Amino acid sequence: MHRRKRYRRALVLLLCLPLSAALVLSVRTLSPTAADALQATALAGTFLAAPKSAVAAMGQVFSIEDGSATPEKEGGGFWTELPTPAPSESQSTPAEPQTPKPENAMPVVLATYTGKEDNITVACGNGLIKNVTDLPRAEVAEALAQPMPFQLDKNSKEPQVLIMHTHTTESYQSTGELWYDPAEGSRSTDVTRNMAKVGDVLTDTLNAAGIVTLHDTTLHDYPSYNGSYDRSKATVESYLAQYPSIKVVLDIHRDAIEKEDGTRVRPVTTVNGEETAQVMIICGADNGNMGMPNYKQNLRFAGELENAMASRWPEFARPVLFDYRNYNQQLTTGSLLIEVGGHANTLEEACHAAKLVGEALASLAV
């Protein structure tokens, strides 16, 4: 009788040993720390003494490690599906915790602005010009049909483009949440977070394409917002005097679209699988008293750049706003203001958009 019991015990040992070894190996592979190895050894020992208890215990270990407590995990569900273990600190950086939502948070809504040709819009290739001036559509269309007032040259070693910011301190939402914290504000003097960072991306893209581009990061709107355009005008005039080869001056801003109830609108689309801020060109027109005799040449450039963007990435560029505004665009025939997203976009979305603007502008060069 005792001999039969010994035989049965030996048989159980023989059957459990391979399973125990496999279990040790799997746990060491999933969590290769000394503590996990000791835990695996203990569980393997439990298998030899009480296999049923070990199954339940092992299921509970996995349940605790991956943060779940579902019935499938607890009853030994590891037999059919092993949860992915948390990586060690040496393997990867832990995921950032979600930004806590403050009590006074206000909503953010997504929007993709598009347009179609009608009585106030004029086609410029695949793009659109929103004409809110008194000029007839036929006159705007005629101006768009004229040749570019200048030509960008990829082989030139002289600066051809100036990127600058009248409102340099404009900034973006710090998170991609569908809410914003009113206390956070939407301006910053930190050039790694405000419009200067967006200008860096645009400048780098153009220089990489062979178009020599300069970038001015002066905070024209700090410490005083009033007089920003007077100060930025002086900056641009200084660059033009030093580098007469400059043909294009882009004043890079961000929009601020907000509803009456405080809800902010985030102009966004998807390009190459990435959420990207939409952009809008603003081209000024002269009502006869604004000192902009060559504004139609700027409009022609705006139409070419708009078409270049719209042809490559539909819905990326909002229709050009053609209105009675100055923005120092009398200084060159290639001066435009570009709104890159709005204050509800993230900096990452804006930087992606800046790269696309640079690629589109580079495509106009020869």
CSV table of C-alpha atoms in Angstrom, one decimal:
chain,number,residue,atom,x,y,z
A,1,MET,CA,0.0,0.0,0.0
A,2,HIS,CA,2.8,2.4,1.0
A,3,ARG,CA,4.7,1.4,-2.1
A,4,ARG,CA,1.7,2.4,-4.3
A,5,LYS,CA,1.5,5.9,-2.6
A,6,ARG,CA,5.2,6.4,-3.3
A,7,TYR,CA,4.7,5.5,-6.9
A,8,ARG,CA,1.8,7.9,-7.3
A,9,ARG,CA,3.8,10.7,-5.6
A,10,ALA,CA,6.8,10.0,-7.9
A,11,LEU,CA,4.5,10.2,-10.9
A,12,VAL,CA,3.1,13.5,-9.8
A,13,LEU,CA,6.6,14.9,-9.3
A,14,LEU,CA,7.6,13.7,-12.8
A,15,LEU,CA,4.6,15.4,-14.3
A,16,CYS,CA,5.0,18.7,-12.4
A,17,LEU,CA,8.7,19.2,-12.9
A,18,PRO,CA,8.5,20.2,-16.7
A,19,LEU,CA,5.6,22.5,-16.0
A,20,SER,CA,7.4,24.1,-13.0
A,21,ALA,CA,10.5,24.7,-15.2
A,22,ALA,CA,8.4,26.3,-17.9
A,23,LEU,CA,6.7,28.5,-15.4
A,24,VAL,CA,10.0,29.7,-13.9
A,25,LEU,CA,11.2,30.5,-17.4
A,26,SER,CA,8.1,32.4,-18.5
A,27,VAL,CA,8.0,34.5,-15.4
A,28,ARG,CA,11.7,35.3,-15.5
A,29,THR,CA,11.2,36.3,-19.2
A,30,LEU,CA,8.3,38.6,-18.4
A,31,SER,CA,9.8,40.2,-15.3
A,32,PRO,CA,13.5,39.5,-15.1
A,33,THR,CA,14.2,41.0,-11.7
A,34,ALA,CA,15.6,39.1,-8.7
A,35,ALA,CA,12.4,39.5,-6.7
A,36,ASP,CA,10.3,38.1,-9.7
A,37,ALA,CA,12.7,35.1,-10.0
A,38,LEU,CA,12.2,34.3,-6.3
A,39,GLN,CA,8.5,34.6,-6.7
A,40,ALA,CA,8.6,32.3,-9.7
A,41,THR,CA,10.6,29.7,-7.7
A,42,ALA,CA,8.1,29.9,-4.9
A,43,LEU,CA,5.2,29.4,-7.2
A,44,ALA,CA,7.0,26.5,-8.9
A,45,GLY,CA,7.4,24.9,-5.4
A,46,THR,CA,3.7,25.4,-4.8
A,47,PHE,CA,3.0,23.6,-8.0
A,48,LEU,CA,4.8,20.5,-6.7
A,49,ALA,CA,2.9,20.6,-3.5
A,50,ALA,CA,-0.6,21.8,-4.6
A,51,PRO,CA,-1.0,22.4,-8.3
A,52,LYS,CA,-4.6,23.7,-8.0
A,53,SER,CA,-3.7,26.4,-5.5
A,54,ALA,CA,-0.7,27.5,-7.7
A,55,VAL,CA,-3.0,28.0,-10.7
A,56,ALA,CA,-5.2,30.3,-8.7
A,57,ALA,CA,-2.2,32.1,-7.1
A,58,MET,CA,-0.5,32.6,-10.5
A,59,GLY,CA,-3.7,34.1,-12.0
A,60,GLN,CA,-3.8,36.5,-9.1
A,61,VAL,CA,-0.2,37.6,-9.6
A,62,PHE,CA,-0.8,38.5,-13.2
A,63,SER,CA,-4.0,40.3,-12.3
A,64,ILE,CA,-2.1,42.5,-9.8
A,65,GLU,CA,0.9,43.2,-12.1
A,66,ASP,CA,-1.1,44.4,-15.1
A,67,GLY,CA,-3.5,46.4,-13.1
A,68,SER,CA,-6.6,44.4,-14.0
A,69,ALA,CA,-9.0,42.4,-11.8
A,70,THR,CA,-11.3,40.9,-14.3
A,71,PRO,CA,-12.8,37.4,-13.7
A,72,GLU,CA,-10.8,36.1,-16.7
A,73,LYS,CA,-7.5,37.1,-15.1
A,74,GLU,CA,-8.2,35.9,-11.6
A,75,GLY,CA,-9.2,32.3,-12.2
A,76,GLY,CA,-6.0,31.2,-13.9
A,77,GLY,CA,-6.8,33.1,-17.1
A,78,PHE,CA,-3.1,33.3,-17.9
A,79,TRP,CA,-3.4,29.9,-19.5
A,80,THR,CA,-5.1,31.4,-22.5
A,81,GLU,CA,-3.7,35.0,-22.5
A,82,LEU,CA,-0.6,36.2,-20.8
A,83,PRO,CA,-0.9,40.0,-20.0
A,84,THR,CA,1.8,42.3,-21.3
A,85,PRO,CA,4.2,43.0,-18.4
A,86,ALA,CA,5.1,46.6,-17.5
A,87,PRO,CA,8.5,47.4,-18.9
A,88,SER,CA,11.4,48.1,-16.6
A,89,GLU,CA,12.8,51.6,-16.3
A,90,SER,CA,15.8,50.7,-18.3
A,91,GLN,CA,13.7,49.6,-21.2
A,92,SER,CA,11.4,52.5,-21.7
A,93,THR,CA,10.0,55.7,-20.2
A,94,PRO,CA,6.7,55.2,-18.2
A,95,ALA,CA,3.7,56.7,-19.8
A,96,GLU,CA,2.9,60.3,-18.8
A,97,PRO,CA,-0.1,60.5,-16.5
A,98,GLN,CA,-3.2,62.3,-17.9
A,99,THR,CA,-3.3,66.0,-17.1
A,100,PRO,CA,-5.8,66.4,-14.2
A,101,LYS,CA,-8.8,68.4,-15.3
A,102,PRO,CA,-9.3,71.6,-13.2
A,103,GLU,CA,-12.7,72.4,-11.8
A,104,ASN,CA,-12.9,75.6,-13.9
A,105,ALA,CA,-12.0,73.9,-17.2
A,106,MET,CA,-13.6,75.1,-20.3
A,107,PRO,CA,-14.5,73.0,-23.4
A,108,VAL,CA,-12.5,72.7,-26.6
A,109,VAL,CA,-14.1,71.5,-29.9
A,110,LEU,CA,-12.5,70.3,-33.0
A,111,ALA,CA,-13.2,71.8,-36.4
A,112,THR,CA,-11.9,71.4,-39.9
A,113,TYR,CA,-12.6,74.6,-41.9
A,114,THR,CA,-13.2,74.1,-45.6
A,115,GLY,CA,-14.8,76.3,-48.3
A,116,LYS,CA,-16.2,76.2,-51.8
A,117,GLU,CA,-16.3,78.6,-54.7
A,118,ASP,CA,-19.3,81.0,-54.4
A,119,ASN,CA,-20.0,84.7,-54.7
A,120,ILE,CA,-17.3,85.8,-52.3
A,121,THR,CA,-14.6,83.1,-53.0
A,122,VAL,CA,-12.4,82.9,-56.0
A,123,ALA,CA,-10.5,79.7,-57.0
A,124,CYS,CA,-6.7,79.8,-57.2
A,125,GLY,CA,-5.9,76.3,-58.6
A,126,ASN,CA,-7.0,73.9,-55.9
A,127,GLY,CA,-7.2,76.6,-53.3
A,128,LEU,CA,-9.6,79.4,-52.5
A,129,ILE,CA,-9.4,83.2,-51.9
A,130,LYS,CA,-12.1,84.6,-49.6
A,131,ASN,CA,-12.6,88.1,-51.0
A,132,VAL,CA,-14.1,90.3,-48.4
A,133,THR,CA,-13.0,93.5,-50.2
A,134,ASP,CA,-15.1,95.6,-52.5
A,135,LEU,CA,-13.1,94.4,-55.5
A,136,PRO,CA,-15.2,92.4,-58.1
A,137,ARG,CA,-14.5,88.7,-58.3
A,138,ALA,CA,-13.3,89.2,-61.9
A,139,GLU,CA,-10.7,91.7,-60.8
A,140,VAL,CA,-9.4,89.4,-58.1
A,141,ALA,CA,-9.3,86.5,-60.6
A,142,GLU,CA,-7.4,88.7,-63.0
A,143,ALA,CA,-4.8,89.5,-60.4
A,144,LEU,CA,-4.4,85.8,-59.5
A,145,ALA,CA,-3.7,85.0,-63.2
A,146,GLN,CA,-0.7,87.2,-63.3
A,147,PRO,CA,2.8,85.8,-63.0
A,148,MET,CA,4.6,85.6,-59.7
A,149,PRO,CA,6.3,89.0,-58.8
A,150,PHE,CA,9.6,87.2,-57.9
A,151,GLN,CA,11.2,83.8,-58.2
A,152,LEU,CA,12.8,81.8,-55.4
A,153,ASP,CA,16.1,80.3,-56.4
A,154,LYS,CA,17.3,77.1,-54.8
A,155,ASN,CA,20.8,77.7,-56.0
A,156,SER,CA,21.2,81.1,-54.4
A,157,LYS,CA,23.5,81.5,-51.5
A,158,GLU,CA,21.9,84.8,-50.5
A,159,PRO,CA,19.0,85.0,-48.0
A,160,GLN,CA,15.6,84.9,-49.8
A,161,VAL,CA,13.1,84.4,-47.0
A,162,LEU,CA,12.7,86.1,-43.6
A,163,ILE,CA,10.5,84.4,-41.0
A,164,MET,CA,9.4,86.7,-38.1
A,165,HIS,CA,6.6,87.3,-35.6
A,166,THR,CA,4.8,90.4,-34.7
A,167,HIS,CA,3.1,88.6,-31.9
A,168,THR,CA,5.9,86.3,-30.9
A,169,THR,CA,4.5,85.4,-27.4
A,170,GLU,CA,1.4,83.8,-28.8
A,171,SER,CA,1.4,80.2,-27.7
A,172,TYR,CA,-0.7,77.0,-27.7
A,173,GLN,CA,-2.5,74.6,-25.4
A,174,SER,CA,-0.2,72.5,-23.3
A,175,THR,CA,-2.2,69.3,-23.7
A,176,GLY,CA,-4.3,67.7,-26.4
A,177,GLU,CA,-7.3,67.4,-24.1
A,178,LEU,CA,-10.8,68.6,-25.2
A,179,TRP,CA,-10.7,71.3,-22.5
A,180,TYR,CA,-8.5,74.1,-21.5
A,181,ASP,CA,-7.5,75.7,-18.2
A,182,PRO,CA,-8.4,79.5,-18.4
A,183,ALA,CA,-5.7,80.1,-15.7
A,184,GLU,CA,-3.0,78.8,-18.0
A,185,GLY,CA,-3.1,81.7,-20.5
A,186,SER,CA,-2.2,81.5,-24.1
A,187,ARG,CA,1.0,83.6,-24.3
A,188,SER,CA,4.5,82.8,-23.3
A,189,THR,CA,7.9,84.5,-23.5
A,190,ASP,CA,9.6,81.1,-23.7
A,191,VAL,CA,10.8,80.8,-27.3
A,192,THR,CA,10.7,77.0,-27.1
A,193,ARG,CA,6.9,77.2,-26.5
A,194,ASN,CA,5.7,80.2,-28.5
A,195,MET,CA,5.6,81.2,-32.1
A,196,ALA,CA,9.4,81.3,-32.3
A,197,LYS,CA,9.4,77.5,-32.0
A,198,VAL,CA,7.0,77.2,-35.0
A,199,GLY,CA,9.2,79.6,-36.9
A,200,ASP,CA,12.2,77.4,-36.2
A,201,VAL,CA,10.5,74.4,-37.8
A,202,LEU,CA,9.5,76.5,-40.9
A,203,THR,CA,13.0,78.0,-41.2
A,204,ASP,CA,14.7,74.6,-40.9
A,205,THR,CA,12.5,73.1,-43.5
A,206,LEU,CA,13.2,75.9,-46.0
A,207,ASN,CA,17.0,75.8,-45.4
A,208,ALA,CA,17.0,72.0,-45.8
A,209,ALA,CA,15.3,72.5,-49.1
A,210,GLY,CA,18.1,74.8,-50.3
A,211,ILE,CA,16.3,78.1,-49.8
A,212,VAL,CA,18.4,80.3,-47.5
A,213,THR,CA,16.1,81.6,-44.8
A,214,LEU,CA,16.6,83.9,-41.8
A,215,HIS,CA,14.5,83.8,-38.6
A,216,ASP,CA,14.0,86.7,-36.3
A,217,THR,CA,12.7,85.8,-32.8
A,218,THR,CA,12.4,89.3,-31.3
A,219,LEU,CA,9.5,89.6,-28.8
A,220,HIS,CA,7.8,92.5,-30.6
A,221,ASP,CA,4.7,92.2,-28.4
A,222,TYR,CA,6.5,92.1,-25.0
A,223,PRO,CA,6.5,93.8,-22.6
A,224,SER,CA,4.0,96.0,-24.4
A,225,TYR,CA,1.4,94.6,-26.9
A,226,ASN,CA,0.6,98.1,-28.2
A,227,GLY,CA,2.9,99.1,-31.0
A,228,SER,CA,3.8,95.5,-31.9
A,229,TYR,CA,3.5,96.2,-35.7
A,230,ASP,CA,5.5,99.4,-35.5
A,231,ARG,CA,8.4,97.5,-33.8
A,232,SER,CA,8.1,94.5,-36.2
A,233,LYS,CA,8.1,96.9,-39.2
A,234,ALA,CA,11.4,98.4,-38.0
A,235,THR,CA,12.8,94.9,-37.6
A,236,VAL,CA,11.8,93.9,-41.2
A,237,GLU,CA,13.2,97.1,-42.6
A,238,SER,CA,16.5,96.5,-40.9
A,239,TYR,CA,16.8,93.0,-42.5
A,240,LEU,CA,15.8,94.3,-45.9
A,241,ALA,CA,18.5,97.0,-45.7
A,242,GLN,CA,21.1,94.4,-44.7
A,243,TYR,CA,19.9,91.6,-47.1
A,244,PRO,CA,18.3,93.2,-50.2
A,245,SER,CA,18.1,89.7,-51.6
A,246,ILE,CA,15.1,88.9,-49.4
A,247,LYS,CA,12.0,88.4,-51.4
A,248,VAL,CA,9.5,86.8,-49.0
A,249,VAL,CA,8.6,87.9,-45.5
A,250,LEU,CA,6.3,85.7,-43.5
A,251,ASP,CA,4.8,87.0,-40.3
A,252,ILE,CA,3.9,83.8,-38.4
A,253,HIS,CA,1.0,84.0,-35.9
A,254,ARG,CA,-1.6,81.7,-34.5
A,255,ASP,CA,-5.4,82.3,-34.5
A,256,ALA,CA,-7.7,82.6,-31.5
A,257,ILE,CA,-11.1,81.2,-32.3
A,258,GLU,CA,-13.5,81.3,-29.4
A,259,LYS,CA,-17.3,81.2,-29.0
A,260,GLU,CA,-19.3,83.5,-26.9
A,261,ASP,CA,-19.7,80.9,-24.1
A,262,GLY,CA,-15.9,80.6,-23.9
A,263,THR,CA,-15.6,77.4,-25.9
A,264,ARG,CA,-12.4,77.4,-27.9
A,265,VAL,CA,-12.3,76.0,-31.4
A,266,ARG,CA,-9.3,73.9,-32.5
A,267,PRO,CA,-8.8,74.0,-36.3
A,268,VAL,CA,-7.3,70.6,-37.2
A,269,THR,CA,-7.0,68.1,-39.9
A,270,THR,CA,-5.1,64.9,-40.5
A,271,VAL,CA,-2.0,64.8,-42.7
A,272,ASN,CA,0.2,61.7,-43.2
A,273,GLY,CA,-1.6,60.1,-40.2
A,274,GLU,CA,-0.8,63.0,-37.8
A,275,GLU,CA,-3.2,65.5,-36.4
A,276,THR,CA,-2.1,68.9,-37.8
A,277,ALA,CA,-3.2,72.4,-37.2
A,278,GLN,CA,-4.9,74.1,-40.2
A,279,VAL,CA,-3.3,77.2,-41.5
A,280,MET,CA,-4.7,80.4,-43.0
A,281,ILE,CA,-3.0,83.0,-45.1
A,282,ILE,CA,-4.0,86.7,-44.6
A,283,CYS,CA,-3.3,89.0,-47.5
A,284,GLY,CA,-4.0,92.7,-47.2
A,285,ALA,CA,-5.7,94.9,-49.7
A,286,ASP,CA,-5.5,98.7,-50.1
A,287,ASN,CA,-8.7,100.7,-49.9
A,288,GLY,CA,-6.8,103.7,-51.4
A,289,ASN,CA,-5.5,105.1,-48.2
A,290,MET,CA,-3.3,102.4,-46.8
A,291,GLY,CA,0.0,102.9,-48.7
A,292,MET,CA,0.0,99.4,-50.3
A,293,PRO,CA,0.3,100.1,-54.0
A,294,ASN,CA,1.6,96.6,-54.8
A,295,TYR,CA,-0.9,94.6,-52.8
A,296,LYS,CA,-2.2,92.6,-55.9
A,297,GLN,CA,1.3,91.2,-56.3
A,298,ASN,CA,1.2,89.9,-52.7
A,299,LEU,CA,-2.2,88.4,-53.6
A,300,ARG,CA,-0.6,86.6,-56.5
A,301,PHE,CA,2.0,85.1,-54.2
A,302,ALA,CA,-0.7,84.2,-51.7
A,303,GLY,CA,-2.6,82.3,-54.4
A,304,GLU,CA,0.4,80.4,-55.5
A,305,LEU,CA,1.3,79.3,-51.9
A,306,GLU,CA,-2.4,78.4,-51.2
A,307,ASN,CA,-2.6,76.3,-54.3
A,308,ALA,CA,0.7,74.5,-53.4
A,309,MET,CA,-0.7,73.5,-50.0
A,310,ALA,CA,-4.2,72.6,-51.2
A,311,SER,CA,-2.9,70.5,-54.1
A,312,ARG,CA,-0.8,68.4,-51.7
A,313,TRP,CA,-3.0,68.2,-48.6
A,314,PRO,CA,-6.7,68.9,-49.1
A,315,GLU,CA,-8.3,70.6,-46.0
A,316,PHE,CA,-4.9,71.6,-44.6
A,317,ALA,CA,-5.1,75.3,-45.7
A,318,ARG,CA,-8.2,77.3,-44.9
A,319,PRO,CA,-9.2,79.8,-47.7
A,320,VAL,CA,-7.0,82.9,-47.9
A,321,LEU,CA,-8.5,85.9,-46.2
A,322,PHE,CA,-8.2,88.8,-48.6
A,323,ASP,CA,-9.2,91.9,-46.7
A,324,TYR,CA,-8.4,95.6,-46.0
A,325,ARG,CA,-5.6,95.0,-43.7
A,326,ASN,CA,-2.0,96.2,-43.7
A,327,TYR,CA,0.3,94.1,-41.5
A,328,ASN,CA,3.4,95.8,-43.0
A,329,GLN,CA,2.8,94.0,-46.3
A,330,GLN,CA,3.8,97.0,-48.3
A,331,LEU,CA,7.5,96.3,-47.5
A,332,THR,CA,7.9,93.5,-50.2
A,333,THR,CA,5.7,91.9,-52.8
A,334,GLY,CA,6.1,88.6,-51.0
A,335,SER,CA,4.8,89.7,-47.6
A,336,LEU,CA,2.1,87.6,-46.0
A,337,LEU,CA,0.7,86.8,-42.6
A,338,ILE,CA,0.1,83.1,-41.8
A,339,GLU,CA,-2.1,81.9,-38.9
A,340,VAL,CA,-0.8,78.5,-37.9
A,341,GLY,CA,-3.6,76.9,-35.9
A,342,GLY,CA,-5.2,78.6,-33.0
A,343,HIS,CA,-4.8,78.8,-29.2
A,344,ALA,CA,-6.7,75.5,-28.8
A,345,ASN,CA,-4.2,73.6,-30.9
A,346,THR,CA,-1.1,71.9,-29.4
A,347,LEU,CA,2.5,73.0,-30.2
A,348,GLU,CA,3.1,69.7,-31.8
A,349,GLU,CA,0.2,70.2,-34.2
A,350,ALA,CA,1.5,73.7,-35.1
A,351,CYS,CA,5.0,72.5,-35.7
A,352,HIS,CA,3.8,69.8,-38.0
A,353,ALA,CA,1.8,72.4,-39.9
A,354,ALA,CA,4.9,74.7,-40.2
A,355,LYS,CA,6.8,71.9,-41.8
A,356,LEU,CA,4.1,71.4,-44.4
A,357,VAL,CA,4.1,75.2,-45.1
A,358,GLY,CA,7.8,75.0,-45.6
A,359,GLU,CA,7.5,72.1,-48.0
A,360,ALA,CA,4.8,73.9,-50.0
A,361,LEU,CA,6.8,77.1,-50.3
A,362,ALA,CA,9.9,75.2,-51.3
A,363,SER,CA,8.0,73.6,-54.1
A,364,LEU,CA,7.6,77.1,-55.7
A,365,ALA,CA,11.4,77.5,-56.0
A,366,VAL,CA,13.4,76.6,-59.1
